[in-house]
Amino acid sequence: MICHKHKVQYYETDKMGITHHSNYIRWMEEGRTAFFESIGYPYDEFEKLGMFSPVIGINCEYRDTTTYCDEVEIDVSIISYNGVRMKMAYVMKNTKTNKTVLLATSDHCFIKKEGGIARINRAYPILHEKMLSLIESNDDNK
Amino acid sequence: MICHKHKVQYYETDKMGITHHSNYIRWMEEGRTAFFESIGYPYDEFEKLGMFSPVIGINCEYRDTTTYCDEVEIDVSIISYNGVRMKMAYVMKNTKTNKTVLLATSDHCFIKKEGGIARINRAYPILHEKMLSLIESNDDNK
Amino acid sequence: MICHKHKVQYYETDKMGITHHSNYIRWMEEGRTAFFESIGYPYDEFEKLGMFSPVIGINCEYRDTTTYCDEVEIDVSIISYNGVRMKMAYVMKNTKTNKTVLLATSDHCFIKKEGGIARINRAYPILHEKMLSLIESNDDNK
Amino acid sequence: MICHKHKVQYYETDKMGITHHSNYIRWMEEGRTAFFESIGYPYDEFEKLGMFSPVIGINCEYRDTTTYCDEVEIDVSIISYNGVRMKMAYVMKNTKTNKTVLLATSDHCFIKKEGGIARINRAYPILHEKMLSLIESNDDNK
């Protein structure tokens, strides 16, 4: 599990005076970028190998609001991975209050730039083993 | 159920060449705006009454990609409502291909501007009855 | 000159209660999309020919605010074009109040997907002639 | 002058494969937040005093593109201020290449939450003196 921090920007708030809910989806992606960088497989390098890992599912439970100038800590982990599919989990906390603001998961597949499923286990066995070794139980997330 | 159309803009695409997945969350909100307008209760009027209906949960299943200049038809319906909570369902289709691109739900509560839960059944009985009458089975959504 | 309409969405507002100023830049792009579609040269087709027209300059004068549910009319015109550079002008009005909300211009060049300047006059003489014929004085814009 | 860093996110790119130009407008705001924090007058505190400082003009010259995972250094300075109006300047550089990617300015006024112009010189003489002392020549910016 890695932990990434995001400071809420003015342009991320809405007329309710709080962070617009769509931004958490973007911060999940920020967390993924930080996660893959931290394990030595930056996502931009991954794409340069001719692969993409699109989001095929999102599940978010909003627990508390945040607003301009709040700092959000984003914990990211892989909770399942089998070479063709991956599920990641996110726990976001307001670092000032230590309150959980979001619990979420995202589902991903792997595709080749030219089309078709990318089988990480065959094409990138070292990355595959790395990912398998990083799977965490999500008992802590709920 | 109402149907709202959104044309995908260039600023909504990402470097994969497709619509960034976070935008569908925004289009769900566009759909809600159109929905409440169509039933005679525009959401901006609702807020002027001193209430908010924040999103407390989001569930998205991405079925197909869209890109710049595609037109997306967004079908919106209420699938549950009990005076304090509401669940809405969304089916998005690419109008060119008629393919389903997204199946989603959003969960909402109702709060008062000054804080605390807004009980629509007591405070706005006419809106409450209207909402109850609009509940649809979501059998068609899956 | 063409006229495109945009309804302000909740996700476009900020905690000041008004449309966040960065969104007008996006609506200018929406206006360009509508403009090139209206003259028979949709921008997505232009990109399929292997060209891009990136924004190299932006100038905005914010005259009035807008907010959720306002409708903005975006008038778009070409005010200069010479085969390698183009300047477009935008006048945005709130359709309810008829007040001008934004006066803006954007500067563009043309590049080839594989790199290098795209000379529209040589590569696409018909489009070139069309663009020349559309140049409008921007006397009305200020 | 202060210097703020922003790492380009995937959701900030577009189908051209580069950062969408509208995001630089948002990073200018990020730079302002960092600027006012660094001088001891965080903008969120400013708003709590019942004032807003809306953007009334934007001028951007895009010099180079950036993309996912690039780091952008944002230098922010006040180049004019007279108690009722303020102009800020921005120089953004790609920290990898040290190339200038954007030169920009933004114009601001000061308004009171309840409406009407906020005269910083009268209402907040200490902040007013601070701002006057921070004015920099923008000779370096062009």
Coordinates of C-alpha atoms in Angstrom, one line a residue:
Chain A
M1 CA 0.0 0.0 0.0
I2 CA 1.2 3.5 -0.8
C3 CA 0.0 6.8 0.4
H4 CA -0.3 9.9 -1.9
K5 CA -1.3 13.4 -0.8
H6 CA -3.5 15.8 -2.7
K7 CA -4.3 19.4 -1.7
V8 CA -7.8 20.4 -2.7
Q9 CA -7.8 23.2 -5.2
Y10 CA -10.4 26.0 -5.7
Y11 CA -11.3 24.7 -9.1
E12 CA -12.2 21.4 -7.5
T13 CA -15.0 22.9 -5.4
D14 CA -18.6 23.4 -6.4
K15 CA -21.4 25.8 -5.4
M16 CA -22.2 23.7 -2.4
G17 CA -18.9 24.9 -1.1
I18 CA -17.3 21.4 -1.1
T19 CA -15.1 19.3 -3.4
H20 CA -17.2 18.2 -6.3
H21 CA -17.7 14.4 -6.1
S22 CA -16.3 13.8 -9.6
N23 CA -12.8 14.9 -8.4
Y24 CA -12.3 11.9 -6.1
I25 CA -12.4 9.7 -9.2
R26 CA -9.5 11.8 -10.5
W27 CA -7.6 11.6 -7.3
M28 CA -8.0 7.8 -7.4
E29 CA -6.1 8.0 -10.7
E30 CA -3.5 10.2 -9.1
G31 CA -3.1 7.6 -6.4
R32 CA -2.7 4.9 -9.1
T33 CA 0.0 6.9 -10.8
A34 CA 1.9 7.3 -7.4
F35 CA 1.3 3.6 -6.7
F36 CA 2.9 2.3 -9.9
E37 CA 5.7 4.8 -9.7
S38 CA 6.5 3.6 -6.1
I39 CA 6.7 0.0 -7.2
G40 CA 9.1 0.8 -10.0
Y41 CA 6.6 0.5 -12.9
P42 CA 5.5 4.1 -13.7
Y43 CA 2.3 4.0 -15.7
D44 CA 3.7 6.2 -18.5
E45 CA 6.5 3.6 -19.1
F46 CA 3.7 0.9 -19.1
E47 CA 2.0 2.8 -21.9
K48 CA 5.2 3.2 -23.8
L49 CA 5.4 -0.7 -23.9
G50 CA 2.2 -0.4 -26.0
M51 CA -0.4 -1.2 -23.3
F52 CA -3.3 0.6 -21.6
S53 CA -5.1 -0.3 -18.4
P54 CA -8.5 1.3 -18.8
V55 CA -11.0 1.7 -15.9
I56 CA -13.9 -0.7 -16.4
G57 CA -15.7 -0.2 -13.0
I58 CA -15.8 2.3 -10.2
N59 CA -17.4 2.0 -6.8
C60 CA -17.3 5.0 -4.4
E61 CA -18.8 5.5 -0.9
Y62 CA -18.5 9.2 0.1
R63 CA -18.1 9.3 3.9
D64 CA -17.3 13.0 4.5
T65 CA -16.9 16.2 2.5
T66 CA -13.7 18.1 1.9
T67 CA -13.1 21.6 0.6
Y68 CA -10.5 24.1 -0.6
C69 CA -7.1 23.9 1.1
D70 CA -7.9 20.5 2.8
E71 CA -5.2 17.9 2.3
V72 CA -6.4 14.4 1.4
E73 CA -4.2 11.3 2.0
I74 CA -5.0 8.6 -0.5
D75 CA -4.0 5.0 0.4
V76 CA -3.9 2.8 -2.6
S77 CA -3.6 -1.0 -2.8
I78 CA -4.2 -3.9 -5.2
I79 CA -6.8 -6.2 -3.8
S80 CA -7.1 -8.7 -6.6
Y81 CA -5.1 -9.4 -9.8
N82 CA -5.1 -12.5 -12.1
G83 CA -3.0 -11.4 -15.1
V84 CA -6.0 -10.1 -17.1
R85 CA -8.0 -8.2 -14.5
M86 CA -7.1 -6.0 -11.5
K87 CA -9.1 -4.5 -8.6
M88 CA -7.6 -1.6 -6.6
A89 CA -8.8 -0.2 -3.3
Y90 CA -8.6 3.4 -2.1
V91 CA -9.1 4.9 1.4
M92 CA -9.0 8.7 1.5
K93 CA -8.6 10.7 4.7
N94 CA -8.6 14.3 5.6
T95 CA -5.2 14.8 7.1
K96 CA -6.4 17.6 9.4
T97 CA -9.4 15.7 10.9
N98 CA -8.1 12.2 10.3
K99 CA -11.7 11.4 9.1
T100 CA -12.2 8.9 6.3
V101 CA -13.7 10.9 3.4
L102 CA -13.9 8.1 0.7
L103 CA -13.8 4.3 0.4
A104 CA -13.6 3.2 -3.2
T105 CA -12.5 0.5 -5.6
S106 CA -11.7 0.5 -9.3
D107 CA -11.6 -2.4 -11.8
H108 CA -9.2 -2.5 -14.7
C109 CA -8.4 -4.7 -17.6
F110 CA -5.2 -4.6 -19.8
I111 CA -5.4 -3.9 -23.5
K112 CA -2.8 -3.6 -26.3
K113 CA -2.5 -0.3 -28.2
E114 CA -3.3 -2.1 -31.4
G115 CA -6.4 -3.7 -29.8
G116 CA -7.0 -7.0 -28.0
I117 CA -6.4 -8.1 -24.5
A118 CA -2.8 -7.8 -23.1
R119 CA -1.9 -10.8 -21.0
I120 CA 0.5 -9.4 -18.5
N121 CA 1.4 -12.9 -17.2
R122 CA 2.8 -13.9 -20.7
A123 CA 4.0 -10.6 -22.0
Y124 CA 5.6 -9.2 -18.8
P125 CA 6.2 -12.1 -16.4
I126 CA 8.3 -9.9 -14.0
L127 CA 5.6 -7.3 -13.7
H128 CA 3.1 -10.1 -13.3
E129 CA 5.0 -11.6 -10.4
K130 CA 5.4 -8.1 -8.8
M131 CA 1.7 -7.5 -9.0
L132 CA 0.8 -10.9 -7.5
S133 CA 3.2 -10.2 -4.6
L134 CA 1.4 -6.9 -3.9
I135 CA -2.1 -8.2 -3.5
E136 CA -3.5 -7.1 -0.2
S137 CA -6.6 -8.2 1.7
N138 CA -9.1 -5.4 1.7
D139 CA -10.4 -6.3 5.2
D140 CA -9.1 -2.9 6.4
N141 CA -11.0 -1.0 3.8
K142 CA -14.5 -1.6 5.0
Chain B
M1 CA -37.4 8.0 -17.2
I2 CA -36.0 10.9 -19.1
C3 CA -33.4 11.0 -21.8
H4 CA -30.7 13.7 -22.0
K5 CA -28.1 14.0 -24.8
H6 CA -24.5 15.0 -24.4
K7 CA -22.0 15.6 -27.2
V8 CA -18.5 14.5 -26.2
Q9 CA -16.1 17.5 -26.2
Y10 CA -12.4 17.5 -27.0
Y11 CA -11.6 18.6 -23.4
E12 CA -13.3 15.4 -22.1
T13 CA -10.9 13.1 -24.0
D14 CA -7.5 11.8 -22.6
K15 CA -4.3 10.6 -24.1
M16 CA -5.8 7.2 -24.7
G17 CA -7.8 8.9 -27.3
I18 CA -11.1 8.2 -25.5
T19 CA -13.4 10.0 -23.1
H20 CA -11.8 10.1 -19.6
H21 CA -13.8 7.9 -17.3
S22 CA -14.3 10.7 -14.7
N23 CA -16.6 12.6 -17.2
Y24 CA -19.3 10.0 -17.1
I25 CA -19.8 10.9 -13.4
R26 CA -20.3 14.5 -14.6
W27 CA -22.8 13.4 -17.3
M28 CA -24.8 11.5 -14.6
E29 CA -25.1 14.9 -12.9
E30 CA -26.2 16.5 -16.2
G31 CA -28.8 13.7 -16.5
R32 CA -30.1 14.5 -13.0
T33 CA -30.4 18.2 -13.8
A34 CA -32.4 17.3 -16.9
F35 CA -34.5 14.8 -15.0
F36 CA -35.6 17.2 -12.2
E37 CA -36.2 19.9 -14.7
S38 CA -38.4 17.5 -16.8
I39 CA -40.6 16.6 -13.7
G40 CA -41.1 20.3 -12.9
Y41 CA -38.7 20.5 -9.9
P42 CA -35.5 22.1 -11.3
Y43 CA -32.5 21.3 -9.0
D44 CA -31.5 25.0 -8.8
E45 CA -35.0 25.8 -7.4
F46 CA -34.6 22.9 -4.9
E47 CA -31.4 24.5 -3.6
K48 CA -33.1 27.9 -3.4
L49 CA -35.5 26.2 -0.9
G50 CA -32.4 25.7 1.3
M51 CA -31.7 22.1 0.5
F52 CA -28.9 20.1 -1.1
S53 CA -28.9 16.5 -2.3
P54 CA -25.2 15.4 -2.2
V55 CA -24.0 12.3 -3.8
I56 CA -23.1 9.7 -1.2
G57 CA -22.3 6.8 -3.4
I58 CA -21.5 6.0 -7.1
N59 CA -21.3 2.7 -8.9
C60 CA -20.2 2.6 -12.6
E61 CA -19.8 -0.2 -15.0
Y62 CA -18.0 1.0 -18.2
R63 CA -19.2 -1.1 -21.1
D64 CA -17.8 0.7 -24.1
T65 CA -15.6 3.7 -24.9
T66 CA -16.7 7.0 -26.5
T67 CA -14.6 9.8 -28.0
Y68 CA -14.7 13.3 -29.3
C69 CA -17.9 14.2 -31.3
D70 CA -19.7 11.0 -30.2
E71 CA -23.2 11.7 -28.9
V72 CA -24.3 10.0 -25.7
E73 CA -27.9 9.4 -24.7
I74 CA -28.4 9.4 -21.0
D75 CA -31.4 7.7 -19.6
V76 CA -32.1 8.6 -16.0
S77 CA -34.6 7.1 -13.5
I78 CA -35.3 6.9 -9.8
I79 CA -35.1 3.3 -8.6
S80 CA -35.6 3.8 -4.9
Y81 CA -36.7 6.7 -2.7
N82 CA -38.0 6.8 0.9
G83 CA -38.1 10.5 1.9
V84 CA -34.5 10.6 3.2
R85 CA -32.5 8.6 0.7
M86 CA -32.7 8.2 -3.1
K87 CA -31.0 5.9 -5.6
M88 CA -30.9 6.9 -9.3
A89 CA -30.0 4.7 -12.3
Y90 CA -28.3 5.7 -15.5
V91 CA -28.0 3.9 -18.9
M92 CA -25.8 5.7 -21.4
K93 CA -25.8 4.8 -25.1
N94 CA -23.7 5.9 -28.0
T95 CA -26.4 7.2 -30.4
K96 CA -24.4 6.3 -33.5
T97 CA -23.7 2.7 -32.6
N98 CA -26.7 2.2 -30.2
K99 CA -24.2 0.4 -27.9
T100 CA -24.5 0.7 -24.1
V101 CA -21.4 2.6 -22.9
L102 CA -22.2 2.9 -19.2
L103 CA -24.5 1.4 -16.5
A104 CA -24.5 3.3 -13.3
T105 CA -26.3 4.2 -10.1
S106 CA -25.9 7.1 -7.7
D107 CA -27.0 7.3 -4.0
H108 CA -28.2 10.6 -2.5
C109 CA -29.4 12.0 0.8
F110 CA -31.0 15.3 1.5
I111 CA -29.6 17.9 3.8
K112 CA -30.5 21.4 4.9
K113 CA -28.2 24.3 4.0
E114 CA -27.9 25.1 7.7
G115 CA -27.0 21.5 8.4
G116 CA -29.0 18.4 9.4
I117 CA -31.1 16.0 7.4
A118 CA -33.9 17.4 5.2
R119 CA -37.0 15.2 5.5
I120 CA -38.6 15.7 2.1
N121 CA -41.8 13.8 3.2
R122 CA -42.5 16.4 5.9
A123 CA -41.0 19.5 4.4
Y124 CA -42.2 19.1 0.8
P125 CA -45.0 16.6 0.8
I126 CA -46.0 17.4 -2.9
L127 CA -42.4 16.8 -4.1
H128 CA -42.3 13.6 -1.9
E129 CA -45.4 12.2 -3.5
K130 CA -44.1 13.1 -7.0
M131 CA -40.8 11.3 -6.3
L132 CA -42.6 8.2 -4.9
S133 CA -44.7 8.1 -8.1
L134 CA -41.6 8.1 -10.3
I135 CA -39.9 5.1 -8.8
E136 CA -39.0 2.6 -11.5
S137 CA -37.9 -1.0 -11.4
N138 CA -34.3 -1.2 -12.5
D139 CA -34.8 -4.6 -14.1
D140 CA -34.1 -3.0 -17.5
N141 CA -30.8 -1.6 -16.3
K142 CA -28.8 -4.8 -16.0
Chain C
M1 CA -20.2 33.6 -37.4
I2 CA -22.0 30.8 -35.7
C3 CA -23.8 30.6 -32.4
H4 CA -23.6 27.7 -30.0
K5 CA -25.4 27.3 -26.7
H6 CA -24.1 25.8 -23.5
K7 CA -26.1 25.2 -20.3
V8 CA -24.0 25.7 -17.2
Q9 CA -23.6 22.5 -15.2
Y10 CA -23.3 22.0 -11.5
Y11 CA -19.8 20.6 -11.9
E12 CA -18.7 23.8 -13.6
T13 CA -19.5 26.0 -10.6
D14 CA -17.0 26.7 -7.7
K15 CA -17.4 27.6 -4.1
M16 CA -17.9 31.3 -5.0
G17 CA -21.3 30.0 -6.3
I18 CA -20.4 31.0 -9.9
T19 CA -19.0 29.2 -13.0
H20 CA -15.3 28.6 -12.5
H21 CA -13.4 30.9 -14.9
S22 CA -11.5 27.9 -16.5
N23 CA -14.7 26.5 -18.0
Y24 CA -15.1 29.4 -20.4
I25 CA -11.8 28.3 -22.1
R26 CA -13.5 24.9 -22.6
W27 CA -16.7 26.5 -23.9
M28 CA -14.5 28.4 -26.4
E29 CA -13.4 25.0 -27.7
E30 CA -17.0 23.8 -27.8
G31 CA -17.7 26.8 -29.9
R32 CA -14.9 26.0 -32.3
T33 CA -16.2 22.4 -32.6
A34 CA -19.6 23.8 -33.5
F35 CA -18.1 26.4 -35.8
F36 CA -16.1 23.9 -38.0
E37 CA -19.0 21.5 -38.0
S38 CA -21.3 24.3 -39.3
I39 CA -19.0 25.1 -42.2
G40 CA -18.7 21.5 -43.3
Y41 CA -15.2 20.8 -41.9
P42 CA -15.8 19.0 -38.6
Y43 CA -12.6 19.1 -36.4
D44 CA -12.6 15.3 -35.8
E45 CA -12.4 14.9 -39.6
F46 CA -9.6 17.4 -39.7
E47 CA -7.6 15.3 -37.2
K48 CA -8.3 12.2 -39.2
L49 CA -6.4 13.9 -42.1
G50 CA -3.4 13.8 -39.8
M51 CA -3.4 17.4 -38.6
F52 CA -3.9 19.2 -35.3
S53 CA -4.7 22.8 -34.6
P54 CA -3.3 23.5 -31.1
V55 CA -4.1 26.6 -29.1
I56 CA -1.0 28.8 -28.8
G57 CA -2.6 31.8 -27.2
I58 CA -5.7 32.7 -25.2
N59 CA -7.0 36.2 -24.2
C60 CA -10.2 36.5 -22.0
E61 CA -12.0 39.4 -20.6
Y62 CA -14.6 38.3 -18.1
R63 CA -17.5 40.8 -18.1
D64 CA -20.1 39.1 -16.0
T65 CA -20.6 35.9 -13.9
T66 CA -22.8 33.0 -14.8
T67 CA -24.0 30.1 -12.6
Y68 CA -25.7 26.7 -12.6
C69 CA -28.6 26.4 -15.1
D70 CA -27.7 29.6 -16.9
E71 CA -27.6 29.3 -20.7
V72 CA -24.7 30.8 -22.5
E73 CA -24.8 31.7 -26.2
I74 CA -21.3 31.5 -27.7
D75 CA -20.7 33.5 -30.9
V76 CA -17.6 32.3 -32.8
S77 CA -15.8 33.8 -35.7
I78 CA -12.4 33.8 -37.5
I79 CA -10.8 37.2 -37.4
S80 CA -7.6 36.4 -39.1
Y81 CA -6.1 33.5 -41.0
N82 CA -3.1 33.2 -43.3
G83 CA -2.6 29.5 -44.0
V84 CA -0.3 28.9 -41.1
R85 CA -1.9 30.9 -38.2
M86 CA -5.5 31.6 -37.3
K87 CA -7.2 33.9 -34.7
M88 CA -10.7 33.3 -33.6
A89 CA -13.0 35.6 -31.5
Y90 CA -15.7 34.7 -29.1
V91 CA -18.6 36.7 -27.6
M92 CA -20.5 34.9 -24.9
K93 CA -23.9 36.1 -23.6
N94 CA -26.2 35.0 -20.9
T95 CA -29.4 34.3 -22.8
K96 CA -31.7 35.2 -19.9
T97 CA -30.2 38.6 -19.2
N98 CA -28.7 39.2 -22.7
K99 CA -25.6 40.5 -20.9
T100 CA -22.2 39.9 -22.4
V101 CA -20.3 37.5 -20.0
L102 CA -17.0 37.0 -21.9
L103 CA -15.0 38.5 -24.8
A104 CA -12.1 36.4 -25.9
T105 CA -9.8 35.4 -28.6
S106 CA -7.7 32.2 -29.3
D107 CA -4.6 31.8 -31.5
H108 CA -3.9 28.6 -33.4
C109 CA -1.3 27.1 -35.6
F110 CA -1.6 23.9 -37.7
I111 CA 0.7 21.0 -37.2
K112 CA 1.1 17.6 -38.7
K113 CA 0.6 14.5 -36.6
E114 CA 4.1 13.3 -37.5
G115 CA 5.5 16.8 -36.5
G116 CA 6.1 19.9 -38.4
I117 CA 4.0 22.8 -39.6
A118 CA 0.9 21.9 -41.7
R119 CA 0.5 24.4 -44.5
I120 CA -3.3 24.4 -45.1
N121 CA -2.9 26.6 -48.2
R122 CA -0.8 23.9 -50.0
A123 CA -2.2 20.7 -48.4
Y124 CA -5.9 21.6 -48.4
P125 CA -6.5 24.4 -50.8
I126 CA -10.3 24.1 -50.7
L127 CA -10.3 24.4 -46.9
H128 CA -7.9 27.2 -47.2
E129 CA -10.2 29.2 -49.5
K130 CA -13.1 28.4 -47.2
M131 CA -11.3 29.8 -44.2
L132 CA -10.2 32.9 -46.1
S133 CA -13.8 33.6 -47.1
L134 CA -14.9 33.4 -43.5
I135 CA -12.6 36.0 -42.0
E136 CA -14.7 38.6 -40.2
S137 CA -13.8 42.0 -38.8
N138 CA -13.7 41.9 -35.0
D139 CA -14.9 45.5 -34.7
D140 CA -18.1 44.1 -33.1
N141 CA -16.2 42.2 -30.5
K142 CA -14.9 45.1 -28.5
Chain D
M1 CA 8.0 35.5 -6.5
I2 CA 7.2 32.0 -5.3
C3 CA 7.6 28.7 -7.1
H4 CA 5.0 25.9 -7.0
K5 CA 5.3 22.5 -8.6
H6 CA 2.5 20.5 -10.4
K7 CA 2.8 17.0 -11.7
V8 CA 0.7 16.5 -14.9
Q9 CA -2.0 14.0 -14.3
Y10 CA -3.5 11.6 -16.8
Y11 CA -6.9 13.3 -16.5
E12 CA -5.3 16.5 -17.6
T13 CA -4.3 15.1 -21.0
D14 CA -6.4 15.1 -24.2
K15 CA -6.6 13.0 -27.3
M16 CA -3.7 15.0 -28.9
G17 CA -1.6 13.2 -26.2
I18 CA -0.7 16.5 -24.4
T19 CA -2.0 18.5 -21.5
H20 CA -5.3 20.2 -22.4
H21 CA -4.7 23.9 -22.6
S22 CA -7.5 24.7 -20.1
N23 CA -5.5 23.1 -17.3
Y24 CA -2.8 25.7 -17.3
I25 CA -5.6 28.2 -16.3
R26 CA -6.2 25.9 -13.3
W27 CA -2.5 25.6 -12.5
M28 CA -2.3 29.4 -12.5
E29 CA -4.9 29.3 -9.7
E30 CA -2.9 26.6 -7.9
G31 CA 0.1 29.0 -8.1
R32 CA -1.9 31.8 -6.6
T33 CA -3.0 29.6 -3.7
A34 CA 0.6 28.7 -3.0
F35 CA 1.7 32.4 -3.4
F36 CA -0.8 33.8 -0.9
E37 CA 0.0 30.9 1.5
S38 CA 3.7 31.7 1.2
I39 CA 3.2 35.4 2.1
G40 CA 1.1 34.5 5.2
Y41 CA -2.3 35.4 3.7
P42 CA -3.9 32.1 2.7
Y43 CA -6.7 32.7 0.2
D44 CA -9.1 30.5 2.2
E45 CA -8.6 32.9 5.2
F46 CA -9.1 35.8 2.9
E47 CA -12.5 34.4 1.9
K48 CA -13.4 33.9 5.5
L49 CA -12.9 37.6 6.0
G50 CA -15.9 38.0 3.6
M51 CA -14.0 38.8 0.4
F52 CA -13.5 37.3 -3.0
S53 CA -10.9 38.0 -5.6
P54 CA -12.4 36.9 -8.9
V55 CA -10.5 36.6 -12.2
I56 CA -11.5 39.4 -14.6
G57 CA -8.9 38.7 -17.3
I58 CA -6.6 36.0 -18.5
N59 CA -3.8 36.2 -21.1
C60 CA -1.8 33.0 -22.0
E61 CA 1.0 32.4 -24.4
Y62 CA 1.5 28.7 -24.8
R63 CA 5.2 28.1 -25.6
D64 CA 5.6 24.3 -25.4
T65 CA 3.5 21.3 -24.7
T66 CA 3.6 19.1 -21.6
T67 CA 2.2 15.6 -21.0
Y68 CA 1.4 13.0 -18.4
C69 CA 4.1 12.7 -15.6
D70 CA 5.9 15.9 -16.6
E71 CA 6.5 18.2 -13.7
V72 CA 5.8 21.9 -14.2
E73 CA 7.4 24.6 -12.1
I74 CA 5.0 27.6 -11.7
D75 CA 6.6 31.0 -10.8
V76 CA 4.0 33.5 -9.6
S77 CA 4.4 37.2 -9.0
I78 CA 2.3 40.3 -8.5
I79 CA 3.2 42.8 -11.3
S80 CA 0.7 45.5 -10.4
Y81 CA -1.6 46.3 -7.5
N82 CA -3.4 49.5 -6.5
G83 CA -5.8 48.5 -3.7
V84 CA -8.7 47.7 -6.1
R85 CA -7.1 45.8 -8.9
M86 CA -4.2 43.3 -9.1
K87 CA -2.3 41.8 -12.0
M88 CA -0.3 38.6 -11.5
A89 CA 2.3 37.0 -13.8
Y90 CA 3.1 33.4 -14.3
V91 CA 6.1 31.6 -15.9
M92 CA 5.7 27.8 -16.2
K93 CA 8.7 25.6 -17.0
N94 CA 9.0 21.9 -17.6
T95 CA 11.5 20.9 -14.9
K96 CA 12.9 18.0 -17.0
T97 CA 13.7 20.1 -20.1
N98 CA 13.9 23.5 -18.3
K99 CA 11.9 24.8 -21.3
T100 CA 9.3 27.6 -20.7
V101 CA 5.9 26.1 -21.4
L102 CA 3.6 29.1 -20.6
L103 CA 3.8 32.8 -20.0
A104 CA 0.6 34.3 -18.6
T105 CA -1.0 37.0 -16.6
S106 CA -4.3 37.2 -14.7
D107 CA -6.3 40.3 -13.7
H108 CA -8.3 40.4 -10.5
C109 CA -10.6 42.7 -8.6
F110 CA -11.7 42.4 -5.0
I111 CA -15.4 42.1 -4.0
K112 CA -17.3 41.7 -0.8
K113 CA -19.4 38.6 -0.2
E114 CA -22.5 40.8 0.2
G115 CA -21.7 42.6 -3.1
G116 CA -19.7 45.7 -3.9
I117 CA -16.1 46.5 -4.3
A118 CA -13.8 45.6 -1.4
R119 CA -11.1 48.3 -0.9
I120 CA -8.2 46.4 0.5
N121 CA -6.3 49.7 1.3
R122 CA -9.0 50.8 3.7
A123 CA -10.4 47.5 5.0
Y124 CA -7.0 45.6 5.4
P125 CA -4.2 48.2 5.4
I126 CA -1.6 45.6 6.6
L127 CA -2.4 43.2 3.7
H128 CA -2.5 46.3 1.4
E129 CA 1.1 47.3 2.4
K130 CA 2.3 43.7 2.1
M131 CA 0.9 43.5 -1.5
L132 CA 2.4 46.9 -2.4
S133 CA 5.8 45.6 -1.2
L134 CA 5.6 42.5 -3.3
I135 CA 5.1 44.2 -6.7
E136 CA 7.7 43.0 -9.2
S137 CA 8.7 44.3 -12.5
N138 CA 7.6 41.8 -15.2
D139 CA 10.6 42.5 -17.4
D140 CA 11.7 38.9 -17.0
N141 CA 8.4 37.5 -18.1
K142 CA 8.4 38.4 -21.7

